[in-house]
Coordinates of C-alpha atoms and ligand atoms in Angstrom, one line a residue:
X28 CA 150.9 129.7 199.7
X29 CA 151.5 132.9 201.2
X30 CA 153.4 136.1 199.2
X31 CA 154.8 139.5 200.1
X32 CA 156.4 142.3 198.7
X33 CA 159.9 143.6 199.1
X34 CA 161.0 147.0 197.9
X35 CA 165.7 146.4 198.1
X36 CA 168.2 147.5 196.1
X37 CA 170.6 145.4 198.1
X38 CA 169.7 142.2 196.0
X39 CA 172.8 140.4 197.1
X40 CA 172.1 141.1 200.7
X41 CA 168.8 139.1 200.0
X42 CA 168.6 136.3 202.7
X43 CA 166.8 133.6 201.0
X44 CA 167.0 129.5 199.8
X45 CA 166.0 131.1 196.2
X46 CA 166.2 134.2 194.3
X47 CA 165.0 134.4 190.8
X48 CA 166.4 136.6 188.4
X49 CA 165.7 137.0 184.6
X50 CA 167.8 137.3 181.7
X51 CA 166.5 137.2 178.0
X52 CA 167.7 135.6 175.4
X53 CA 169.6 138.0 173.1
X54 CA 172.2 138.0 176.6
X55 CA 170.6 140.5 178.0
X56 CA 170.6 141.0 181.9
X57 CA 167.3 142.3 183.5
X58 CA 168.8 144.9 186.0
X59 CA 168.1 142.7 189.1
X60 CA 170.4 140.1 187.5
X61 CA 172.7 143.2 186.4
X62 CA 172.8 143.9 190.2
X63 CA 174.0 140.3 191.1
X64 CA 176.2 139.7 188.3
X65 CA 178.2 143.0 189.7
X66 CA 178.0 141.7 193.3
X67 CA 178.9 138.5 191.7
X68 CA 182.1 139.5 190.0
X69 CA 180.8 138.7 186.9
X70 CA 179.0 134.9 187.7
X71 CA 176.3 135.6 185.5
X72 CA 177.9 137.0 182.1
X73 CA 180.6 133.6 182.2
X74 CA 177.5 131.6 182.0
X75 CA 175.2 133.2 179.9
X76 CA 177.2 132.8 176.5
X77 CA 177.8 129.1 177.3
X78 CA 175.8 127.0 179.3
X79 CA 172.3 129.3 179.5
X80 CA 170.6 130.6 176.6
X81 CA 167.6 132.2 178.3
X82 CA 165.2 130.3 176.2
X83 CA 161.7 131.3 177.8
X84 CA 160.8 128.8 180.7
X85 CA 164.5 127.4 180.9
X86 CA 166.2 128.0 184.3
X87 CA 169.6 127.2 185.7
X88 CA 170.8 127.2 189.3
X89 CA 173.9 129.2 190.2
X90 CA 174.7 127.6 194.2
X91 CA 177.2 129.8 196.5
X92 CA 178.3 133.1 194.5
X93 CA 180.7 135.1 196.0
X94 CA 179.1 138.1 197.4
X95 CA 175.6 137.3 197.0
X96 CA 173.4 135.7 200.2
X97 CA 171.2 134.0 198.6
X98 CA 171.9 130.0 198.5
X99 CA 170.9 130.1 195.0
X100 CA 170.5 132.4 192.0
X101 CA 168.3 131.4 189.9
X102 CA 168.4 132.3 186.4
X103 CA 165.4 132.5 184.5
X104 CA 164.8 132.6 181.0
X105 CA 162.9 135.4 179.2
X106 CA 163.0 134.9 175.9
X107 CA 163.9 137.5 173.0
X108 CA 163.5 141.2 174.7
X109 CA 161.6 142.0 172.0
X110 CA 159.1 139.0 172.2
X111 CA 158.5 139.9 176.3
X112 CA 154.9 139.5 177.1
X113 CA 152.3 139.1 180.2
X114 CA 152.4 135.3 178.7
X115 CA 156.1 135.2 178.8
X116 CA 155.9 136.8 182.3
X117 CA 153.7 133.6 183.5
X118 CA 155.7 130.8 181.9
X119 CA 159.4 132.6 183.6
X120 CA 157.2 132.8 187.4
X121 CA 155.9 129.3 186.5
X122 CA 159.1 127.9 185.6
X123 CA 160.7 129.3 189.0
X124 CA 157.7 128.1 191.0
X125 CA 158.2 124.6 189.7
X126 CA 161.7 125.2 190.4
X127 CA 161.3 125.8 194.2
X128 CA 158.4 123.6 194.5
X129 CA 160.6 120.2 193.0
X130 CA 163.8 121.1 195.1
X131 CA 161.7 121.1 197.7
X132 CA 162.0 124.4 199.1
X133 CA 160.4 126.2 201.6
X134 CA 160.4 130.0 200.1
X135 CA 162.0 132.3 197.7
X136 CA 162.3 135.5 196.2
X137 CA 161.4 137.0 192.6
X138 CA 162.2 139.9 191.0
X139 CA 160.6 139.2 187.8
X140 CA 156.8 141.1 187.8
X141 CA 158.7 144.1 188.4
X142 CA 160.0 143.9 184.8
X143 CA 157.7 146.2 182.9
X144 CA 155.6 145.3 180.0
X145 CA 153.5 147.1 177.9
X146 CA 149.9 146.8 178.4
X147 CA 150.1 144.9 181.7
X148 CA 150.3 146.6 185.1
X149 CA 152.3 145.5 188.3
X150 CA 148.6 144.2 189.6
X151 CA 148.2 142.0 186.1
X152 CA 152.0 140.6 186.5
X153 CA 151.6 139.8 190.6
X154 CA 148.3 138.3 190.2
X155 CA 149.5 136.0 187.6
X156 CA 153.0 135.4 189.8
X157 CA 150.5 134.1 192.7
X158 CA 148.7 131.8 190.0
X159 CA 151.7 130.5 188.7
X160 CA 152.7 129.3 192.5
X161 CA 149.3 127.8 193.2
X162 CA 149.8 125.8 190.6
X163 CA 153.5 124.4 191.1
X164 CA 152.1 123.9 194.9
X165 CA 149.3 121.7 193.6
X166 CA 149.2 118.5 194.8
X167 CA 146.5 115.9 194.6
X168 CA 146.8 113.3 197.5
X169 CA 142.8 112.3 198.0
X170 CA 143.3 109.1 197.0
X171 CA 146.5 108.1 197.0
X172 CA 148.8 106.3 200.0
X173 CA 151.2 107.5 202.7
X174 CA 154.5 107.5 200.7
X175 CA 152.9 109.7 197.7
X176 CA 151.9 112.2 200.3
X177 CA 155.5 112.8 201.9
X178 CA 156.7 114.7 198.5
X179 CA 154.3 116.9 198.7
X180 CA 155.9 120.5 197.9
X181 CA 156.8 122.2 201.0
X182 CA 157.2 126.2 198.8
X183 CA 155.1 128.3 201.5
X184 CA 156.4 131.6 200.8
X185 CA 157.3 133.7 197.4
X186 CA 158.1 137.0 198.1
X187 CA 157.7 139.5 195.1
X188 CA 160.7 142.5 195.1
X189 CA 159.2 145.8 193.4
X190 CA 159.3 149.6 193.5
X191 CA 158.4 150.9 196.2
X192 CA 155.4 153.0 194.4
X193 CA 154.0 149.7 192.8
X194 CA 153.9 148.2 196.1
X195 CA 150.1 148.6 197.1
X196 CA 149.0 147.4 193.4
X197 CA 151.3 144.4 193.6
X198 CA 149.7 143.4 196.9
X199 CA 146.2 143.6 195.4
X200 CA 147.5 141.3 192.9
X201 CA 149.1 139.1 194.9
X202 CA 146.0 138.8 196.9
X203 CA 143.5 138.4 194.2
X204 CA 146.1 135.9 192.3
X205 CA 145.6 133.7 196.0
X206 CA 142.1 133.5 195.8
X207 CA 142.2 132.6 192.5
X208 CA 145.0 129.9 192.7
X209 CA 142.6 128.9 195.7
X210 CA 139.3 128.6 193.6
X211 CA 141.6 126.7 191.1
X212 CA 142.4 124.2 194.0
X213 CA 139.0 123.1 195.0
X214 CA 138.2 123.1 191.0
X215 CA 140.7 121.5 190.2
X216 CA 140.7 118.2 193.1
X217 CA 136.7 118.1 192.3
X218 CA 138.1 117.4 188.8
X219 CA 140.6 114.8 190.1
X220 CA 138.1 113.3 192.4
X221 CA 137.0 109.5 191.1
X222 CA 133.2 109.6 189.6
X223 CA 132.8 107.1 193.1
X224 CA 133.6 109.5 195.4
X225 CA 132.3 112.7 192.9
X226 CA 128.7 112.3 193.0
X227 CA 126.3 114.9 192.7
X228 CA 125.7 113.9 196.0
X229 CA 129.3 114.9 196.7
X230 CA 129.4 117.8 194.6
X231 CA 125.8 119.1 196.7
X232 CA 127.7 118.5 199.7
X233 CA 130.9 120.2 199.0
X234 CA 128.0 123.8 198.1
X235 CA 127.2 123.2 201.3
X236 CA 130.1 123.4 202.9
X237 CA 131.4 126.6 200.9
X238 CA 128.3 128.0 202.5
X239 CA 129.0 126.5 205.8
X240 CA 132.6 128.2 205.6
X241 CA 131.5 131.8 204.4
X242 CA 128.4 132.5 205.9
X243 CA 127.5 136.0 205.3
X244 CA 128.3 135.6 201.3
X245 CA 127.6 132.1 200.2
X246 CA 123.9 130.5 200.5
X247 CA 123.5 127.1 198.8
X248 CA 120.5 124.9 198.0
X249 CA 120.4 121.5 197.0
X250 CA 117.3 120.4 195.1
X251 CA 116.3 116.6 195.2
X252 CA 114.9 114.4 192.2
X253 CA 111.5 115.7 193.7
X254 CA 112.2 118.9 193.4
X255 CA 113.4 119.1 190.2
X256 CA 110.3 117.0 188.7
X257 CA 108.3 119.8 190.3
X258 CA 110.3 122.2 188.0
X259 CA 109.2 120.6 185.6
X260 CA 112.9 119.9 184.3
X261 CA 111.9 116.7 182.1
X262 CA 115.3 116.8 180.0
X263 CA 117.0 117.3 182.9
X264 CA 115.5 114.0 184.6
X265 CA 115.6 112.0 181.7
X266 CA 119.9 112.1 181.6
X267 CA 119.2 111.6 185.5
X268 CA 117.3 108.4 185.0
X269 CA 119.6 106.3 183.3
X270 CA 121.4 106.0 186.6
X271 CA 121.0 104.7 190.4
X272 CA 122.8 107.3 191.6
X273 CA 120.7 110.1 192.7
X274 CA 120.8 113.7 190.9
X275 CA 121.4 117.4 192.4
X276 CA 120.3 120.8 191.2
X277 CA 122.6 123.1 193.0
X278 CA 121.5 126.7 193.7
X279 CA 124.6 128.8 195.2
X280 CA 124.3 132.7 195.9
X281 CA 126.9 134.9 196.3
X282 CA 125.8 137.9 197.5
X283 CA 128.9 140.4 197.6
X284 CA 126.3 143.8 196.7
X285 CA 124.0 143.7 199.6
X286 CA 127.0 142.6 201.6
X287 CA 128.6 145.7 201.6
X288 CA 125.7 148.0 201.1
X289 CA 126.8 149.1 197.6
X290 CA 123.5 149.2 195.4
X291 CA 124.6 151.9 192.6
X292 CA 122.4 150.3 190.5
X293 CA 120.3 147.9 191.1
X294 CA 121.2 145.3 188.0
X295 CA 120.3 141.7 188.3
X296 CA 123.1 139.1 189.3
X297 CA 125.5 137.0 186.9
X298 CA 124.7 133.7 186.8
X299 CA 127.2 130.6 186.2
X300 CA 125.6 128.0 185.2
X301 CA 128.3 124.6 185.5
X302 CA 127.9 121.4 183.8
X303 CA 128.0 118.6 186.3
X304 CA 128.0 115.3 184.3
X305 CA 129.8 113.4 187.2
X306 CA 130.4 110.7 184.9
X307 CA 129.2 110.5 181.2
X308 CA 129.2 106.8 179.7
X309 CA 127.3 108.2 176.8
X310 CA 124.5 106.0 177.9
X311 CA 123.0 104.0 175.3
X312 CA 125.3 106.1 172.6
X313 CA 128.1 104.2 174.7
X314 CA 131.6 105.4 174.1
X315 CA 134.5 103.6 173.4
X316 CA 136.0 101.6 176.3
X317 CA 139.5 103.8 176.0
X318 CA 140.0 106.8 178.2
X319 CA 136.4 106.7 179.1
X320 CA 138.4 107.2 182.8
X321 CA 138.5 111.0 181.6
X322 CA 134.7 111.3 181.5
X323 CA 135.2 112.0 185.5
X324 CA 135.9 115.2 184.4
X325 CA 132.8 116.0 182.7
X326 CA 131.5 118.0 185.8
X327 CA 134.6 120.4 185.4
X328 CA 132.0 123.5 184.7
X329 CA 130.3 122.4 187.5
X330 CA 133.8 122.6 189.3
X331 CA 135.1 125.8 187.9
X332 CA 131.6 127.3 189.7
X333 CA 132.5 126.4 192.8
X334 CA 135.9 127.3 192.8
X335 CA 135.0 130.4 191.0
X336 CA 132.5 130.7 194.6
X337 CA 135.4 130.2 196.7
X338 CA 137.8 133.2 194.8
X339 CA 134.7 135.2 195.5
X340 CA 134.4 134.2 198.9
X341 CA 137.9 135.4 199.3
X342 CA 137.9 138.6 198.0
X343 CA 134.8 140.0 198.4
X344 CA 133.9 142.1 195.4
X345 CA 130.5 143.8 195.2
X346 CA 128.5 142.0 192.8
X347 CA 126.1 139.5 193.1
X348 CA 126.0 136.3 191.8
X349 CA 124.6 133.1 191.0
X350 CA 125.6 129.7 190.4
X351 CA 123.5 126.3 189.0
X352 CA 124.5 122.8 188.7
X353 CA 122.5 120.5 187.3
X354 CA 124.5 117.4 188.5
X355 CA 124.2 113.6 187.7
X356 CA 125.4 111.0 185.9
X357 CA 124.7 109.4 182.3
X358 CA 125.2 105.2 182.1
X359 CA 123.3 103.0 180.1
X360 CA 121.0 101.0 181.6
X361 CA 117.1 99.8 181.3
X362 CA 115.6 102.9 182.3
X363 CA 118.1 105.1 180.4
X364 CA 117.5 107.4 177.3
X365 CA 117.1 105.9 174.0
X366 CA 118.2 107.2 171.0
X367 CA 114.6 108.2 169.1
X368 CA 113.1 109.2 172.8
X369 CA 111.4 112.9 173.1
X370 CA 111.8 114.3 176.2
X371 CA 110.0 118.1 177.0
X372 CA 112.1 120.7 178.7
X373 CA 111.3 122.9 181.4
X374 CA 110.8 125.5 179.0
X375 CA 107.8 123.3 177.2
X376 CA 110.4 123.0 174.3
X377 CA 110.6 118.9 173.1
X378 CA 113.7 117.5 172.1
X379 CA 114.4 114.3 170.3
X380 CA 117.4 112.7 171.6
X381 CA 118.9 111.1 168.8
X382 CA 122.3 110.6 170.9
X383 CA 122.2 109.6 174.4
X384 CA 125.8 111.0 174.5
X385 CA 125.0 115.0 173.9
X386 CA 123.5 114.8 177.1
X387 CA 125.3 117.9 178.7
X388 CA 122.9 120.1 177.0
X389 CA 120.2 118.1 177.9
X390 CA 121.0 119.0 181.6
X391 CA 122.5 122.6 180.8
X392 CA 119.3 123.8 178.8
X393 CA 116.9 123.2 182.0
X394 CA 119.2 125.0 184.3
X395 CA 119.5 127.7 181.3
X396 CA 116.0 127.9 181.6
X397 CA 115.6 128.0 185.8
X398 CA 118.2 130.9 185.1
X399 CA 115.4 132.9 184.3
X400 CA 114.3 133.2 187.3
X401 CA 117.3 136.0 188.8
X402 CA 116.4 138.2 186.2
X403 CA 120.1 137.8 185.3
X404 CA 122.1 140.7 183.4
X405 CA 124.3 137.9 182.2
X406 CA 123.9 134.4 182.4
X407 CA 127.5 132.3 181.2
X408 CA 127.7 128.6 180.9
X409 CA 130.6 126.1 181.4
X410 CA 131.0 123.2 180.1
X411 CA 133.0 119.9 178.8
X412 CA 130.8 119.8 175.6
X413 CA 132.2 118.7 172.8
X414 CA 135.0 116.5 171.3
X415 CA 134.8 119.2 168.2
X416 CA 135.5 121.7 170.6
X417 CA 138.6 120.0 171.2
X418 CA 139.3 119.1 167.0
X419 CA 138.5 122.9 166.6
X420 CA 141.0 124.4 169.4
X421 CA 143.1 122.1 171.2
X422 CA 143.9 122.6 174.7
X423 CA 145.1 126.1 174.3
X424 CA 141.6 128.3 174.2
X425 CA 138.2 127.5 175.5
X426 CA 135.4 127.7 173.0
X427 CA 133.1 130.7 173.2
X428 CA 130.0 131.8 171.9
X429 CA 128.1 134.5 172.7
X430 CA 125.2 136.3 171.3
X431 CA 126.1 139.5 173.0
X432 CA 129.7 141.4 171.6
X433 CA 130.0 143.7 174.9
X434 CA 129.8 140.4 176.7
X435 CA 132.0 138.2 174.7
X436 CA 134.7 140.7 174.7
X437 CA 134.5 141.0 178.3
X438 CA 135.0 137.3 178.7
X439 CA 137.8 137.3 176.2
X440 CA 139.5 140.3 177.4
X441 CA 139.4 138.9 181.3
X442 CA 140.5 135.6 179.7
X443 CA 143.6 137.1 178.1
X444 CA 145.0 139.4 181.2
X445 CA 145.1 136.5 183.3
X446 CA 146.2 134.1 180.4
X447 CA 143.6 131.9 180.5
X448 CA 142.2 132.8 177.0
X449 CA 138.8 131.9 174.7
X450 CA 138.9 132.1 171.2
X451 CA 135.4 133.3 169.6
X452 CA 133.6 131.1 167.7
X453 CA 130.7 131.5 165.1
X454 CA 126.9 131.5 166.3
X455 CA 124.7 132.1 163.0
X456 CA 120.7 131.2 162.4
X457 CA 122.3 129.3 159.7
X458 CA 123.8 126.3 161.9
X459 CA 120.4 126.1 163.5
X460 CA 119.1 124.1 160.5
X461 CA 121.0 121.3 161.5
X462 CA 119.1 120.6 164.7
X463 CA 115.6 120.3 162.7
X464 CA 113.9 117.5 164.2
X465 CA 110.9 115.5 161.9
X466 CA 109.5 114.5 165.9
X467 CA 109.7 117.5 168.4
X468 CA 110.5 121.1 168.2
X469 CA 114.5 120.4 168.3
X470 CA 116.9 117.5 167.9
X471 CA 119.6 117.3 170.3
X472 CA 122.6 116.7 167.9
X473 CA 122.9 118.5 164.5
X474 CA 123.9 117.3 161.0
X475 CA 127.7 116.8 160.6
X476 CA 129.7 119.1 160.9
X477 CA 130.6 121.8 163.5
X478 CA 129.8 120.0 166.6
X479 CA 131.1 122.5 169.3
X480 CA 128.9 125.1 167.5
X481 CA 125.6 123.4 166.9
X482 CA 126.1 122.4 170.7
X483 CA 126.2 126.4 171.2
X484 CA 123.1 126.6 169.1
X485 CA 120.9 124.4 171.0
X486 CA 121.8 125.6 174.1
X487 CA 120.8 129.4 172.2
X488 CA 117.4 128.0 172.1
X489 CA 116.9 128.4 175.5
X490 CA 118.5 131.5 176.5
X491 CA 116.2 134.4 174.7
X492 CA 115.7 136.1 177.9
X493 CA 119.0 137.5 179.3
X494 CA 122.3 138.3 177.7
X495 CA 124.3 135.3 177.7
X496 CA 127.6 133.2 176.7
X497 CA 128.5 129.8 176.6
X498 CA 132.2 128.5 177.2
X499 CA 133.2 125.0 175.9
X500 CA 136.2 123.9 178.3
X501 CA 136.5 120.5 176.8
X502 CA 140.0 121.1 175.8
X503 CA 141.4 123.1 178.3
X504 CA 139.7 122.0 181.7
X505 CA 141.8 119.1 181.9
X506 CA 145.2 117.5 180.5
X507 CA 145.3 113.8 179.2
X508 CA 147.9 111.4 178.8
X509 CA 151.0 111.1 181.3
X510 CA 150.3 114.9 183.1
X511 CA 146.7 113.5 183.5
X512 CA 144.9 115.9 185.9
X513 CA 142.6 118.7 186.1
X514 CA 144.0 122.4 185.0
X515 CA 141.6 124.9 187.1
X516 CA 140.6 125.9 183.8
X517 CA 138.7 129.2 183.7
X518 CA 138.8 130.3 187.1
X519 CA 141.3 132.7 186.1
X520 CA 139.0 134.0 183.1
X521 CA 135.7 133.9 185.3
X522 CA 137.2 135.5 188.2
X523 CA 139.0 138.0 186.6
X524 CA 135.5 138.8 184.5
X525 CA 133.5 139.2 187.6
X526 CA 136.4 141.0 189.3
X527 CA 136.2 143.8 186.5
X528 CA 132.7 143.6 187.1
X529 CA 132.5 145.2 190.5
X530 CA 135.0 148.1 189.5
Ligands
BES21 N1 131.4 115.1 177.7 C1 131.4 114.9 176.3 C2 132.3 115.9 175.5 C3 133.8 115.6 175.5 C4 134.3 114.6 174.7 C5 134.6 116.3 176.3 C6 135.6 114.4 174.7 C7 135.9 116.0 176.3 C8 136.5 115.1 175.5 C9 130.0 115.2 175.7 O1 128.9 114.8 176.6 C10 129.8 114.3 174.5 O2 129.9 113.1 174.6 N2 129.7 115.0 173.4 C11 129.5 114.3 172.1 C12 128.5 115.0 171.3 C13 128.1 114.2 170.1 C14 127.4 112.9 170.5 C15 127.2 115.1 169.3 C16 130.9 114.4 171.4 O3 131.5 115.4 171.5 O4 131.3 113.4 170.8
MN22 MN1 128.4 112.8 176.4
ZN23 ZN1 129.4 114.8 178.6

């Protein structure tokens, strides 16, 4: 996908397949639409009492109006004036991206970040207009056969009409939103990717080749099962076990700072830290045979690292960061976990695993611990962790917890200018009762009752050296049922963190 800007007051002399223009819902013309309905004679008012009620999202297609260029006008829905918002913004730009992308155009034109909003800038609305078209574009094709593959979308082009003056901030956003909507691609096929073909293996080979492609800012490692027994990383190894498939701790650097010579301070990196469950059976602690297909998807952290890699790649900020995957699968089998089993961490912490199937902070809390090692000022983890996570929040936010305020609200104010929002959740001493253990220093599920935090408070155990958050993307990281697929879930969020970082 490729944007522009445009900066015209001769709308209707716009030569284009597509031209968006919004209306709201009280009948209420934006002034690009103004502009067309004049040009127009009046096409848009006849219609927008009768057939189009500018519900947010809705769009209808006006073909051919007399004295307009354009093939088609294409009004969008705002929504009440009143109710106008940066999310409203996103779901009028998605709605004419998934326009042009199911007709099967090549380009169009938008008028719609110009619209101001309060407590957005022309940067916030064209970075999400370029997310909103990566998505529509989005077309998984890995796996699937010659005839799926001729409808993919051919959209190539949006361009983005605004003032003149906003014209250097709306091409920063357009640019950042690209390497975003990119980072959300690679995330987002890993996701989609089969557990057969997603390995660790796979997932080792694809850091590779993001350090293949952007030399000077990407280094990656891969460690072996040797390696990591070296590390010491004995909870780690004992998910790892259960399986023939061999595991992968994955060290990526990003080194953006001493890239471009800009040390004003010389703070540690940030590290992402990406759960990479390729598949999770549960192991012993097997789960139930339906929708178990979804547990592919338990290495979307993992994912959202690497795409998060690639945005970075992209842009170039100046920051440095790392990223860590501890990546493998969890099956049952006869040298698997049992439930009752104490494993020691690398951190000399031992954990009774009284649940083969809360096994992602079994890998997570070793890498939490190698974390260490960057002298990190933050260290943030990713992670499909818990079905509570999911009962507690749904698919709208991703779960965080954070025992640092300056960083949670950083995370949950990147999360909400790029609509990809976290809702806060509780992190008391008082939850860590539940995770007493009668046989080692710390069981690895808690009492019932508030899974998705009790996950958060095992994983606190081993992160007492650095400043440090946890995101639970259970809910939000992919979509079940018939729209089955992965969402690129929190690229936006981490990005947009780490963007605000470096300024
Ligand atoms: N990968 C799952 C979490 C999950 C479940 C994500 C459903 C998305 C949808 C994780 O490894 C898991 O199995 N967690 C258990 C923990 C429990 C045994 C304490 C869960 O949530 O049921
Ligand atoms: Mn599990
Ligand atoms: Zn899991």
């Amino acid at each position: 996908m490729e944007f522009s800007t445009q900066t015209t007051a001769s709308l209707h002399q716009l030569k284009t397949a597509a031209l968006a223009v919004g209306v709201y819902a009280d009948g209420v013309l934006s002034p690009a639409a103004e502009l067309i309905d004049r040009a127009s004679n009046g096409a848009l008012q006849s219609v927008i009492k009768t057939e189009f009620r500018a519900r947010l999202g809705a769009t209808l297609v006006l073909r051919a109006l007399p004295g307009v260029t354009a093939q088609r006008v294409v009004l969008v829905g705002l929504g009440k004036q009143a109710e106008y918002s940066t999310r409203a913004h996103a779901s009028a730009e998605q709605a004419f991206a998934n326009y042009c992308a199911g007709a099967q155009l090549a380009e169009g034109v938008s008028t719609l970040a110009a619209l101001p909003i309060e407590h957005s800038t022309i940067r916030d609305r064209a970075r999400a207009a370029a997310i909103a078209a990566g998505q529509a574009t989005y077309y998984y094709d890995a796996t699937v056969g010659k005839t799926e593959r001729d409808a993919r979308p051919k959209l190539k082009k949006i361009t983005q009409i605004v003032d003149r003056a906003e014209t250097a901030q709306a091409q920063l956003g357009l640019r950042e939103g690209t390497a975003i909507s990119n980072g959300m691609e690679l995330t987002r096929t890993l996701g989609n990717l089969p557990g057969n073909i997603c390995t660790p293996t796979y997932l080792g080979e694809t850091a590779r080749k993001l350090a293949r492609n952007y030399k000077t800012l990407i280094k990656a490692e891969v460690l072996d099962r040797k390696q990591v027994e070296a590390l010491g990383m004995g909870s780690f190894l004992s998910v790892a076990r259960g399986s023939d498939e061999p595991l992968r701790f994955i060290v990526l650097r990003y080194n953006g700072k001493t890239a471009t010579a800009k040390k004003a301070k010389d703070n540690g990196p940030i590290v992402l830290v990406g759960k990479g469950i390729t598949f999770d059976a549960g192991g012993i602690s097997l789960k139930p045979a339906a929708t178990m297909d979804e547990m592919k998807y338990d290495m979307c952290g993992a994912a959202s690292v690497m795409g998060t890699f690639r945005a970075l790649a992209e842009l170039a900020p100046a920051l440095d960061v790392v990223g860590l995957i501890p990546a493998c699968e969890n099956l049952p089998s006869g040298k698997a976990n049992k439930p009752g089993d104490v494993v020691t961490s690398m951190s000399g912490q031992t954990i009774e695993i009284l649940n083969t199937d809360a096994e992602g902070r079994l890998v997570l809390c070793d890498a939490l611990t190698y974390a260490e090692r960057f002298k990190p000022s933050a260290v943030i983890d990713i992670a499909t962790l818990t079905g509570a996570c999911v009962v507690a929040l749904g698919s709208v936010n991703s779960g965080l917890f954070s025992t640092d305020d300056t960083l949670a609200e950083a995370l949950l104010a990147a999360g909400r200018q790029t609509q990809d929002t976290a809702w806060r959740m509780p992190l008391e001493d008082a939850y860590q009762d539940q995770l007493k253990s009668n046989f080692a220093d710390i069981a690895n599920i808690g009492s019932p009752g508030a899974g998705a935090v009790t996950a958060a408070c095992f994983l606190s155990r081993f992160t007492k050296a650095y400043p440090w958050a946890h995101l639970d993307i259970a809910g939000t990281a992919w979509r079940g049922g018939k729209d089955k697929g992965a969402t690129g879930r929190p690229v936006p969020l981490l990005m947009q963190y780490l963007l605000n970082q470096a300024n």
